[in-house]
Short mmCIF file of C-alpha atoms in Angstrom, two decimals:
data_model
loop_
_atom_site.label_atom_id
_atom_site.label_comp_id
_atom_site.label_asym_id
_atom_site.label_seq_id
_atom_site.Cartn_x
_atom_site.Cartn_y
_atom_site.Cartn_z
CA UNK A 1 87.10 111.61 129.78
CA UNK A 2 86.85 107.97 128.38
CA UNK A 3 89.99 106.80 127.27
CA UNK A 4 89.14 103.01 127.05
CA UNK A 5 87.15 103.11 123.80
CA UNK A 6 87.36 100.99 121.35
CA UNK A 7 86.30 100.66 117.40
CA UNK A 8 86.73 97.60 114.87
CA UNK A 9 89.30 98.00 112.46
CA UNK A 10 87.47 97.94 109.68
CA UNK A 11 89.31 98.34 106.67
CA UNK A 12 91.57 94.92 107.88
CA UNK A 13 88.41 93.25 108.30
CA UNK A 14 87.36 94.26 105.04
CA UNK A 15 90.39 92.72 102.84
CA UNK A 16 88.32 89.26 102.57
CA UNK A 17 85.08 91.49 100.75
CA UNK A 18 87.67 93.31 98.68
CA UNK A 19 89.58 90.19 97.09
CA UNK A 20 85.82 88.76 96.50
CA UNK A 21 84.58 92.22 95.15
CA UNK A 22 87.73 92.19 92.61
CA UNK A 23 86.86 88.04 92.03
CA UNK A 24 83.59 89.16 90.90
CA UNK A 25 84.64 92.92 89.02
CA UNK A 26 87.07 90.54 87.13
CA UNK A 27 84.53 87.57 86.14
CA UNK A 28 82.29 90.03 85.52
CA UNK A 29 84.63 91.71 82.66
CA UNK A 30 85.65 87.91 81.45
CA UNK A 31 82.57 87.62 80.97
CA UNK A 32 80.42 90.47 79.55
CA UNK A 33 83.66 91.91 77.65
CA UNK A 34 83.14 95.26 78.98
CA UNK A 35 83.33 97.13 82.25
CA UNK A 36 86.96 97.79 82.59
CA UNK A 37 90.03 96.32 81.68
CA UNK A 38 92.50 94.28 84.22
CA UNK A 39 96.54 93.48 83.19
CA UNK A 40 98.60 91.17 85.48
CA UNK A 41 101.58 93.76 86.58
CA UNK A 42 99.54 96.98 86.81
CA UNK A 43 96.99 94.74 89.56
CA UNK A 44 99.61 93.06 90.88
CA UNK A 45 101.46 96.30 91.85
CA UNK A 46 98.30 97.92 93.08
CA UNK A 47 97.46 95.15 95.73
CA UNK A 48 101.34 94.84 96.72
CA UNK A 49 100.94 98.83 97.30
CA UNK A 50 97.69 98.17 99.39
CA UNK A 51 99.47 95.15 101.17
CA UNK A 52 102.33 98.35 101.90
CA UNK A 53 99.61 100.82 102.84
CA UNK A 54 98.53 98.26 105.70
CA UNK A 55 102.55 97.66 106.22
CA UNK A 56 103.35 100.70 106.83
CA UNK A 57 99.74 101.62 108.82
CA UNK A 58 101.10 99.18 111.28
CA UNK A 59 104.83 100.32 111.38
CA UNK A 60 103.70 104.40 111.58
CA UNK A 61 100.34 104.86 112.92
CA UNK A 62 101.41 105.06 116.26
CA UNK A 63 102.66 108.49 115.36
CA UNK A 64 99.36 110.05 114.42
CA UNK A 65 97.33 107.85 117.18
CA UNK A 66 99.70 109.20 119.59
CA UNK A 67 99.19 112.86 118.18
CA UNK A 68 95.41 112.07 118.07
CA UNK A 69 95.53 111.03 122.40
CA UNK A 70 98.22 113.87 123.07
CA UNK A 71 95.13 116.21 121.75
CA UNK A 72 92.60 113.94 123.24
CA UNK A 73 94.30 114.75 126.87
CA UNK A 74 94.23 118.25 126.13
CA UNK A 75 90.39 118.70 125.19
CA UNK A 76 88.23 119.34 127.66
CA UNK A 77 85.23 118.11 125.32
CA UNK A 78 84.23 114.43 124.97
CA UNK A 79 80.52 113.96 122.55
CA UNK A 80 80.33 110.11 123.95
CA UNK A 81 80.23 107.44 121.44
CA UNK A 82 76.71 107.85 120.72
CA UNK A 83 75.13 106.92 117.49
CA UNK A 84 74.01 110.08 116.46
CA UNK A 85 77.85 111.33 116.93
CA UNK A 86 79.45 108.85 115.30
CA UNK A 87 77.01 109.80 112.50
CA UNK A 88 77.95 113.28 112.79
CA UNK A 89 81.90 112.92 113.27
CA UNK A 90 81.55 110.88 109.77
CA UNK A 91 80.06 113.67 107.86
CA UNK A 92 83.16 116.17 108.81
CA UNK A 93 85.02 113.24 108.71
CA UNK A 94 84.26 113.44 105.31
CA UNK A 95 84.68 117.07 104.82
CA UNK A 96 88.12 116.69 106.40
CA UNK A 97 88.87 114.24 103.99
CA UNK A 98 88.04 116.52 101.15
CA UNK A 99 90.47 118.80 101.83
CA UNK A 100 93.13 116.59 102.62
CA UNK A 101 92.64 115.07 99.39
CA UNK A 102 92.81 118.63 97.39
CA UNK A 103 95.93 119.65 99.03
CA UNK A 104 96.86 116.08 98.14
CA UNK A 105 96.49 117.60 94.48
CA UNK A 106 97.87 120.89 94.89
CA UNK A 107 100.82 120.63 97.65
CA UNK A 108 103.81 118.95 96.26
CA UNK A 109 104.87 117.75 99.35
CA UNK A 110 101.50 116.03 100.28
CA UNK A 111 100.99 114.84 96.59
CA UNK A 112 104.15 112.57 96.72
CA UNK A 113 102.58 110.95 98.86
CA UNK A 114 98.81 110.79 97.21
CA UNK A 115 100.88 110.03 93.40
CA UNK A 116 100.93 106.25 93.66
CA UNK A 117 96.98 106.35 93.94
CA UNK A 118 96.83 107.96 90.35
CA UNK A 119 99.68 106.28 88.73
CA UNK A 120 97.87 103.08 86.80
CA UNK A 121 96.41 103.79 83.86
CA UNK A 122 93.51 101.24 84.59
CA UNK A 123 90.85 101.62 86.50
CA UNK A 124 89.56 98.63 88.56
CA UNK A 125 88.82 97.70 92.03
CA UNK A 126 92.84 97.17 92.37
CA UNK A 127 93.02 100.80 91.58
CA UNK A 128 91.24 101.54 94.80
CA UNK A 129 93.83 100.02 96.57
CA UNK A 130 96.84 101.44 95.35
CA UNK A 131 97.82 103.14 98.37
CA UNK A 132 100.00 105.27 99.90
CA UNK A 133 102.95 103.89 101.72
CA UNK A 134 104.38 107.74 102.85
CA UNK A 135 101.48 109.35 104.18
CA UNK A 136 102.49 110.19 107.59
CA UNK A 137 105.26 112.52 106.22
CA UNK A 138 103.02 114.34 104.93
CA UNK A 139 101.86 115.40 108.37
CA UNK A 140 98.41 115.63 107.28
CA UNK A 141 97.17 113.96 110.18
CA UNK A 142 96.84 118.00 111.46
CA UNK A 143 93.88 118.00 109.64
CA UNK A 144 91.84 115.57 111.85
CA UNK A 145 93.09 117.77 114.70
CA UNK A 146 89.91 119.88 115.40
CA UNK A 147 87.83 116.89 115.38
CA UNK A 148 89.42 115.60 118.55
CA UNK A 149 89.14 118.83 120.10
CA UNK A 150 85.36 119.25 119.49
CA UNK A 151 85.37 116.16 121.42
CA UNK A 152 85.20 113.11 119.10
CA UNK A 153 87.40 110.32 120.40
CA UNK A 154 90.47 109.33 118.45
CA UNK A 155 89.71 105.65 117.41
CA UNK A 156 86.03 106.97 116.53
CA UNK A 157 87.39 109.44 113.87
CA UNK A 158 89.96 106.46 113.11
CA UNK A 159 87.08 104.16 112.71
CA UNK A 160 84.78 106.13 110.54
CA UNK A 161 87.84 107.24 108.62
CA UNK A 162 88.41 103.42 107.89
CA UNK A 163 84.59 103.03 106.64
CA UNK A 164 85.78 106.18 104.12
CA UNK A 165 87.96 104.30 102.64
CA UNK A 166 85.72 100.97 102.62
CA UNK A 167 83.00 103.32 100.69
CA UNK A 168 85.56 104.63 98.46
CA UNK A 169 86.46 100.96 97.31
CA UNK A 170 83.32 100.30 94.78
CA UNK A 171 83.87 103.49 92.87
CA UNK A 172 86.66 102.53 91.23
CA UNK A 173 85.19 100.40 88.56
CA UNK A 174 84.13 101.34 85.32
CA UNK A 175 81.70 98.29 85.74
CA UNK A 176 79.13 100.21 87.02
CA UNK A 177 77.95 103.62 84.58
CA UNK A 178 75.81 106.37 86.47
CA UNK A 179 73.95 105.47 89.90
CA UNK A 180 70.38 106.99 90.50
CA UNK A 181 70.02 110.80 89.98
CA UNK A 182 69.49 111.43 93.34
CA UNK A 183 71.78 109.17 94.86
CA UNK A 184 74.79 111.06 91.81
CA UNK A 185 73.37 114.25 93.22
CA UNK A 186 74.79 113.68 96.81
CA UNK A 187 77.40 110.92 97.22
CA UNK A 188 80.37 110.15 95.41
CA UNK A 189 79.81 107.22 92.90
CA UNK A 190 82.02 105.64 90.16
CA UNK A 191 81.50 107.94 87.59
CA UNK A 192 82.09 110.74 89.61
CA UNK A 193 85.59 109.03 90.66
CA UNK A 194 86.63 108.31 87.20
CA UNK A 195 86.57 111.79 86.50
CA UNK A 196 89.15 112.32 89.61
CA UNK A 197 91.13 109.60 88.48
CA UNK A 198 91.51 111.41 84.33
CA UNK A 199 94.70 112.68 83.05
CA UNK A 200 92.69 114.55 80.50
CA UNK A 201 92.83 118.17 81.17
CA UNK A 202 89.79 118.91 82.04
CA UNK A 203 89.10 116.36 84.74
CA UNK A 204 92.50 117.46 86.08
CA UNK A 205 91.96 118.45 89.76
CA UNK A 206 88.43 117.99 90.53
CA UNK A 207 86.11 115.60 92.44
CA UNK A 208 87.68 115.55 95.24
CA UNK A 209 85.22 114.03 97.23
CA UNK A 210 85.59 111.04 99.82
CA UNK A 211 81.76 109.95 100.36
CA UNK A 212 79.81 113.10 99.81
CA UNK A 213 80.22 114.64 96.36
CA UNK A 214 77.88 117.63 97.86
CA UNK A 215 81.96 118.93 99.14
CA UNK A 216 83.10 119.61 95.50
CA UNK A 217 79.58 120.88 94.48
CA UNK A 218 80.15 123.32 97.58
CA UNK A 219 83.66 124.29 97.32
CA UNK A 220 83.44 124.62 93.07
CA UNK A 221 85.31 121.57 91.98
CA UNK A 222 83.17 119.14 90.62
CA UNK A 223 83.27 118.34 87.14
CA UNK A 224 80.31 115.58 85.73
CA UNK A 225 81.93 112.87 83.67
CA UNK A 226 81.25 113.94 79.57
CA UNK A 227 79.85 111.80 77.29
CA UNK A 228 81.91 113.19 74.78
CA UNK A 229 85.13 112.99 77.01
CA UNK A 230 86.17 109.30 78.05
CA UNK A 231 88.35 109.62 80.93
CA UNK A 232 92.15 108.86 80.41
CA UNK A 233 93.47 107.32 83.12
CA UNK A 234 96.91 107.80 84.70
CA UNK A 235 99.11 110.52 85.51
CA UNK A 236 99.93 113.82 83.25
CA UNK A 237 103.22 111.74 82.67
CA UNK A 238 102.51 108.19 82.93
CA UNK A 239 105.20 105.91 84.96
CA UNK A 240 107.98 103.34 83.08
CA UNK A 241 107.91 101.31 85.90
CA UNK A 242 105.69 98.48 87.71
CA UNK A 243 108.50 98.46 90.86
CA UNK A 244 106.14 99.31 93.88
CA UNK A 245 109.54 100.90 95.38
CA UNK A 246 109.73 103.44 92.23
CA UNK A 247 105.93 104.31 92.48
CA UNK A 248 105.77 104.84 96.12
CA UNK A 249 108.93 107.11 96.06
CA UNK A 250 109.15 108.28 92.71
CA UNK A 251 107.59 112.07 93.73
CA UNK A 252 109.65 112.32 97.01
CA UNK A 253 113.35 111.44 94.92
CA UNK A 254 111.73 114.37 92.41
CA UNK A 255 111.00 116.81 95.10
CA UNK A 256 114.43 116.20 96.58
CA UNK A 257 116.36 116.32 93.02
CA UNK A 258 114.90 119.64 92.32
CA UNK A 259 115.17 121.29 95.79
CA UNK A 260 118.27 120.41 96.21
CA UNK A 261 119.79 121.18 92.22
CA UNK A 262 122.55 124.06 92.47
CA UNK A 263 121.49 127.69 92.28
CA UNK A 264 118.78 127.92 93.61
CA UNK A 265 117.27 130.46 96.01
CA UNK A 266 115.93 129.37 99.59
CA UNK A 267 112.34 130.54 98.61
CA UNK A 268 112.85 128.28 95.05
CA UNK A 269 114.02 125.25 97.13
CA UNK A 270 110.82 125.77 99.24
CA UNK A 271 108.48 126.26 96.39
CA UNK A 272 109.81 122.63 94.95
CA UNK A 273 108.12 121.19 98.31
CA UNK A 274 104.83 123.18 98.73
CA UNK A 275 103.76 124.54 95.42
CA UNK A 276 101.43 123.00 93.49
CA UNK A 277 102.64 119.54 91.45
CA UNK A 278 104.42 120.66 88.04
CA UNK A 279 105.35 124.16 89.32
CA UNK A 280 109.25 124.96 88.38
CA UNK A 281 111.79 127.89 89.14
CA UNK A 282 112.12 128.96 85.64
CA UNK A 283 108.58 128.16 84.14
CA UNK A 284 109.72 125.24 82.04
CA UNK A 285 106.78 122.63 83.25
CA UNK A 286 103.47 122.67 83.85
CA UNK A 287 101.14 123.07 86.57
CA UNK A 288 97.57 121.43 86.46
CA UNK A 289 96.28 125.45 85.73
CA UNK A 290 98.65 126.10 82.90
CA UNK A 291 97.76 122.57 81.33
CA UNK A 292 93.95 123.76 81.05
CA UNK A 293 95.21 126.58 79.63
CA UNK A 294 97.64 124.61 77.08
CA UNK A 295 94.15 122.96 76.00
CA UNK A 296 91.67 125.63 75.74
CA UNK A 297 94.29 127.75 73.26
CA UNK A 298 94.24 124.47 71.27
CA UNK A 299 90.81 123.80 71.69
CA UNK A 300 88.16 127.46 71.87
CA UNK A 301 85.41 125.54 71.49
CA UNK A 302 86.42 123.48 74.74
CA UNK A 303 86.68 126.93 76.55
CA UNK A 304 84.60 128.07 79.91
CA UNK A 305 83.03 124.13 79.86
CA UNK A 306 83.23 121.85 82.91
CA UNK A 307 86.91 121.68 84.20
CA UNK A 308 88.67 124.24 81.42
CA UNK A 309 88.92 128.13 82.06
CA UNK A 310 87.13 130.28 80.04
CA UNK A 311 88.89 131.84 76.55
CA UNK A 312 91.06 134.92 79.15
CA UNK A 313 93.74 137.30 77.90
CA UNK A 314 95.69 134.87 80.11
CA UNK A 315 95.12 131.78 77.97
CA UNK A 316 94.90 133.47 74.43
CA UNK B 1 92.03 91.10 112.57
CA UNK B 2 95.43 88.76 113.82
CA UNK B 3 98.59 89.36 111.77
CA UNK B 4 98.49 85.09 112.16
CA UNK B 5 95.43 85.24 109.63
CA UNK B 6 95.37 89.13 107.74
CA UNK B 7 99.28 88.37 106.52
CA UNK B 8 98.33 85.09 105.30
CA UNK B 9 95.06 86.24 103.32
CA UNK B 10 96.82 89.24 101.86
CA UNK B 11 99.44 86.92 100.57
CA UNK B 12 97.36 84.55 98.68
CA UNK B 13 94.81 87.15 97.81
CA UNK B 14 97.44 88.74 96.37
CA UNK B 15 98.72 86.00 94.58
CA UNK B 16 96.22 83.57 93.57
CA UNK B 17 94.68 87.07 91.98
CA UNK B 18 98.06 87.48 89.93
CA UNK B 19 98.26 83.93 88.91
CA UNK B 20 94.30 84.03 87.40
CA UNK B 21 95.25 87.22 85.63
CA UNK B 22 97.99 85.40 83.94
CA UNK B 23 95.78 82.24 83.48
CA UNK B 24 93.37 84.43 81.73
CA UNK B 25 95.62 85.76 78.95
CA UNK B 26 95.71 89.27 80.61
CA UNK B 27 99.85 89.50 80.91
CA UNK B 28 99.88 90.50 77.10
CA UNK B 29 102.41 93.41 76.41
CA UNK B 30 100.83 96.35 74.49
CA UNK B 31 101.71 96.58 70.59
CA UNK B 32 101.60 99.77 68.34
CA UNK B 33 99.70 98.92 65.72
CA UNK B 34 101.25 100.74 63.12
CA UNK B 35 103.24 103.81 63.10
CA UNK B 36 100.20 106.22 63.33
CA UNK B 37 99.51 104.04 66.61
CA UNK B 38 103.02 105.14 68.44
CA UNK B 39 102.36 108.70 66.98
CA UNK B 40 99.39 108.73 69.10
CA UNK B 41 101.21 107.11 71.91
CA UNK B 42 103.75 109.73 71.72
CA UNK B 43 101.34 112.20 71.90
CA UNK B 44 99.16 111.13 74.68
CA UNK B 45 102.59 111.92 76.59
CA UNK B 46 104.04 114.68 75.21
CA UNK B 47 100.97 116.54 73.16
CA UNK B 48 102.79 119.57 72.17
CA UNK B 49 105.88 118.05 70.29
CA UNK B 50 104.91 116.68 67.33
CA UNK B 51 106.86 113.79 65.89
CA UNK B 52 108.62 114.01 62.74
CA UNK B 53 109.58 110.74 62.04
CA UNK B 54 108.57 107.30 63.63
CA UNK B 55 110.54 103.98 63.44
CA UNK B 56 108.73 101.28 64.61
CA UNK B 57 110.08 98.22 66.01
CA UNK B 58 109.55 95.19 63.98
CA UNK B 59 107.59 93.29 66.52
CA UNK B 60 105.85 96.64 67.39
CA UNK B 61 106.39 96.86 70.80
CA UNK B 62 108.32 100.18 71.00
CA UNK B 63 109.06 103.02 68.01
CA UNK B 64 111.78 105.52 68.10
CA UNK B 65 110.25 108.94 67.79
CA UNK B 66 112.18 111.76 66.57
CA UNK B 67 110.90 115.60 67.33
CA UNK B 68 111.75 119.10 66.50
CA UNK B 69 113.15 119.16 70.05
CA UNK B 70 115.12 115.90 70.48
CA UNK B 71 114.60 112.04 70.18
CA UNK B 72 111.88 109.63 72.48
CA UNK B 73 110.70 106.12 72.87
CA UNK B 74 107.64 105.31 73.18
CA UNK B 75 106.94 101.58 74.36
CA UNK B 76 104.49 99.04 75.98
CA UNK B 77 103.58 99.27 79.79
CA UNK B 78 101.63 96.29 80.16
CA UNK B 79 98.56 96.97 78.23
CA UNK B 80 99.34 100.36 77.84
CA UNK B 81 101.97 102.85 76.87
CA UNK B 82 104.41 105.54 77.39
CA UNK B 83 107.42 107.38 76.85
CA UNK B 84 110.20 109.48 77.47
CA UNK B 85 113.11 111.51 75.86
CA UNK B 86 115.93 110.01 75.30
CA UNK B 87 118.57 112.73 77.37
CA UNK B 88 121.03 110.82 78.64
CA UNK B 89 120.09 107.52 77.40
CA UNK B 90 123.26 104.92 77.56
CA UNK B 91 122.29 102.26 75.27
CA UNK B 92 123.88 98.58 76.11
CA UNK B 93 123.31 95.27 72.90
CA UNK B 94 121.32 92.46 74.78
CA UNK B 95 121.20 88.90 73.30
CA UNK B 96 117.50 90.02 71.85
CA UNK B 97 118.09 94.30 71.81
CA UNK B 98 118.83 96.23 73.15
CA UNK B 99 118.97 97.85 76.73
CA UNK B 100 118.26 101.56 77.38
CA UNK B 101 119.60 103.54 80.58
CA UNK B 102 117.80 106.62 81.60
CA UNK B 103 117.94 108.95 84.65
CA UNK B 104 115.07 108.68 85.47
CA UNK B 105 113.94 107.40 88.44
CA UNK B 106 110.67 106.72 86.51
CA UNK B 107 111.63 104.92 84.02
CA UNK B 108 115.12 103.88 84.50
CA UNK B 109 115.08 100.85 82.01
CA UNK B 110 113.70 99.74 78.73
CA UNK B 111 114.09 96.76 77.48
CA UNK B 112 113.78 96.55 73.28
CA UNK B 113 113.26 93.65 71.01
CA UNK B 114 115.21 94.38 68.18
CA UNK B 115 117.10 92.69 64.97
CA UNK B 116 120.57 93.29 64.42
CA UNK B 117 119.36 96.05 61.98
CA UNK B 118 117.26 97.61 64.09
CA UNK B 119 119.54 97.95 66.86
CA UNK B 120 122.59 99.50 64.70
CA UNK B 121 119.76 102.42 63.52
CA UNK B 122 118.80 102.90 67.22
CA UNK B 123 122.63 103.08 68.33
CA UNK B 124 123.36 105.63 65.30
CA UNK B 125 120.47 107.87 65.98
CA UNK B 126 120.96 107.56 69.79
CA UNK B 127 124.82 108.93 69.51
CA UNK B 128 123.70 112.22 68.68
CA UNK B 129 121.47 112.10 71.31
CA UNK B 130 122.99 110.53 74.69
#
């Protein structure tokens, strides 16, 4: 089995192309007077968060590299290093990534983590690197398990999970408004990521996709970005704070307030950590699902479109 | 990538990007145009409690909001907005404001511009509240 493999690490290499790429997002706004919006505090505590993400990638990723060789040891398959593999281990790659990223949504515990990502209300190539700084307590490195054990090498899954996250940098601009048909049809693209990235009801939840939007298309969660909708970014309660500290750790104090509040059952204090984000013992807040349903009793005519249940006896 | 030259380049990516932001007039603090402005505001946060009443600040950067179900604020994040109820607000007179304290780890301090006037209204109406 060949243990002495070794992979770029891309996304460091790629910090010079992403201070350019937001250089050039922001002179191109300056400039045409459209395409986005930047303020100083909101971008300045998205990079510090990215600057965190590759903190704490140094500090912690031990733990899942070590994880990813304990299984590597284990496997008695190894694909090689191949071209053709590395091609392949980025597609599911990819398809792991999808569901990581909708538990991300609809796990408590993994979405304090994910949080920070969604918490600006702008949407700019900063955005994209608002990162997380908690992400190995989520244990969500168990996902990537199986792709070790089919036999892809641990720093090839780490390396095309890196270029993931390079692709996922240029979608988060509002600079640029629908790619080709074809090319909208199969791979994630800005407009598709706006969606992800709306507070509005019905984009709550949806596009999930890292690279390939063909996984939500697949799975039933894509939404198209409306016309008649513009996307409102931010979260469903939008921070009152620019302290990096307070956005990385906001949703872990939360789950730890509520699961620990007097009273409570075992199974309650559980549900606090696991069940989906807005979920609450007694039913006083709201979960992504009742939202939608908020909306369509306000709004009929909104009923059974993209993103919104249709009119039920459960939401009239 | 060395730590001897990735540290360095985050740090004055990081900060020469800040500084140009600033440079560029892009540091500007949102303002509620009127009063139908922070209703909207208001809204956008909590869009199924209504306000009755709206006092805006007079250099529009925040507006008391008062609801069937308690009193809010709704102020400037940057360029944008939003707001909370006021539970357990404790209220403390700055040289320009005043100071609100709320638990919540989310927005644990706001910091209002307000005249002498102003800030006696928002004490009274906060009493009942905090």
């Amino acid at each position: 089995m060949t243990d002495a493999i070794t992979f770029p690490d891309v996304v460091n290499w790629a910090v010079p192309f992403f201070i350019a790429a937001i250089l050039a997002e922001l002179l191109w706004i300056v400039i045409k007077g459209r395409g986005g919006r930047y303020e100083t505090r909101d971008a300045l505590t998205s990079l510090i968060m990215g600057a965190g993400n590759v903190a704490s990638g140094i500090l912690l990723g031990f733990i899942a590299y070590g994880f990813f060789m304990v299984l590597w040891e284990i496997t008695p398959l190894d694909l090689g290093t191949s071209i053709a593999v590395i091609a392949l281990c980025f597609v599911l790659d990819d398809l792991r990534y999808y569901w990581v990223h909708r538990f991300g949504h609809r796990i408590r515990w993994v979405w304090a983590s994910h949080v920070n990502h969604h918490s600006s209300q702008h949407y700019n190539l900063t955005t994209a690197l608002r990162q997380t700084w908690t992400g190995t307590f989520t244990f969500m490195m168990v996902v990537r398990a199986p792709l070790i054990l089919l036999g892809f090498h641990p720093a090839m899954v780490l390396f095309v999970g890196g270029l993931n996250l390079i692709y996922q940098f240029w979608i988060h601009t509002e600079a640029i408004g629908r790619m080709p048909r074809w090319f909208e049809a199969v791979m994630n693209t800005p407009s598709h990521h706006r969606v992800h990235h709306g507070r509005n009801p019905r984009y709550l939840d949806c596009n999930y996709a890292g690279v390939f939007i063909i996984w939500d298309k697949m799975f039933g969660t894509f939404v198209p970005e409306m016309e008649e909708e513009k996307v409102d970014y931010g979260l469903v309660r939008n921070l009152g704070t620019f302290n990096p500290i307070r956005v990385a750790f906001h949703e872990w104090v939360g789950i730890f307030r509520d699961a620990t509040q007097p009273g409570l059952a075992w199974r309650e204090r559980l549900n606090y950590c696991i069940m989906p984000p807005g979920w609450s013992h007694d039913g006083s807040r709201e979960t992504s699902t009742a939202i939608k349903a908020r909306h369509v009793q306000a709004h009929p005519e909104a009923a059974g479109t993209p993103g919104l249940p249709p009119l039920t006896e459960h939401t009239s | 990538m060395p730590l001897s030259i990735l540290l360095p380049m985050v740090a004055l990516g990081i900060a020469g990007i800040a500084v140009l932001l600033h440079l560029l007039g892009l540091s500007r603090r949102a303002v509620l145009a009127d009063a139908a402005a922070a209703r909207a505001a208001w809204l956008r946060e909590f869009p199924g409690d209504a306000p009755a009443r709206v006092t805006l600040c007079h250099d529009r950067s925040a507006a008391l909001i008062e609801t069937e179900t308690g009193r809010g604020v709704v102020w400037g994040m940057g360029a944008d907005t939003t707001a909370r109820y006021l539970d357990g607000a404790r209220l403390t007179p700055t040289k320009t404001g005043l100071r609100i304290d709320l638990p919540d780890y989310t927005a644990p301090r706001i910091h209002l511009t307000l005249d002498a006037t102003e800030a006696a209204h928002w004490q009274d109406a906060l009493k009942e509240t905090a």
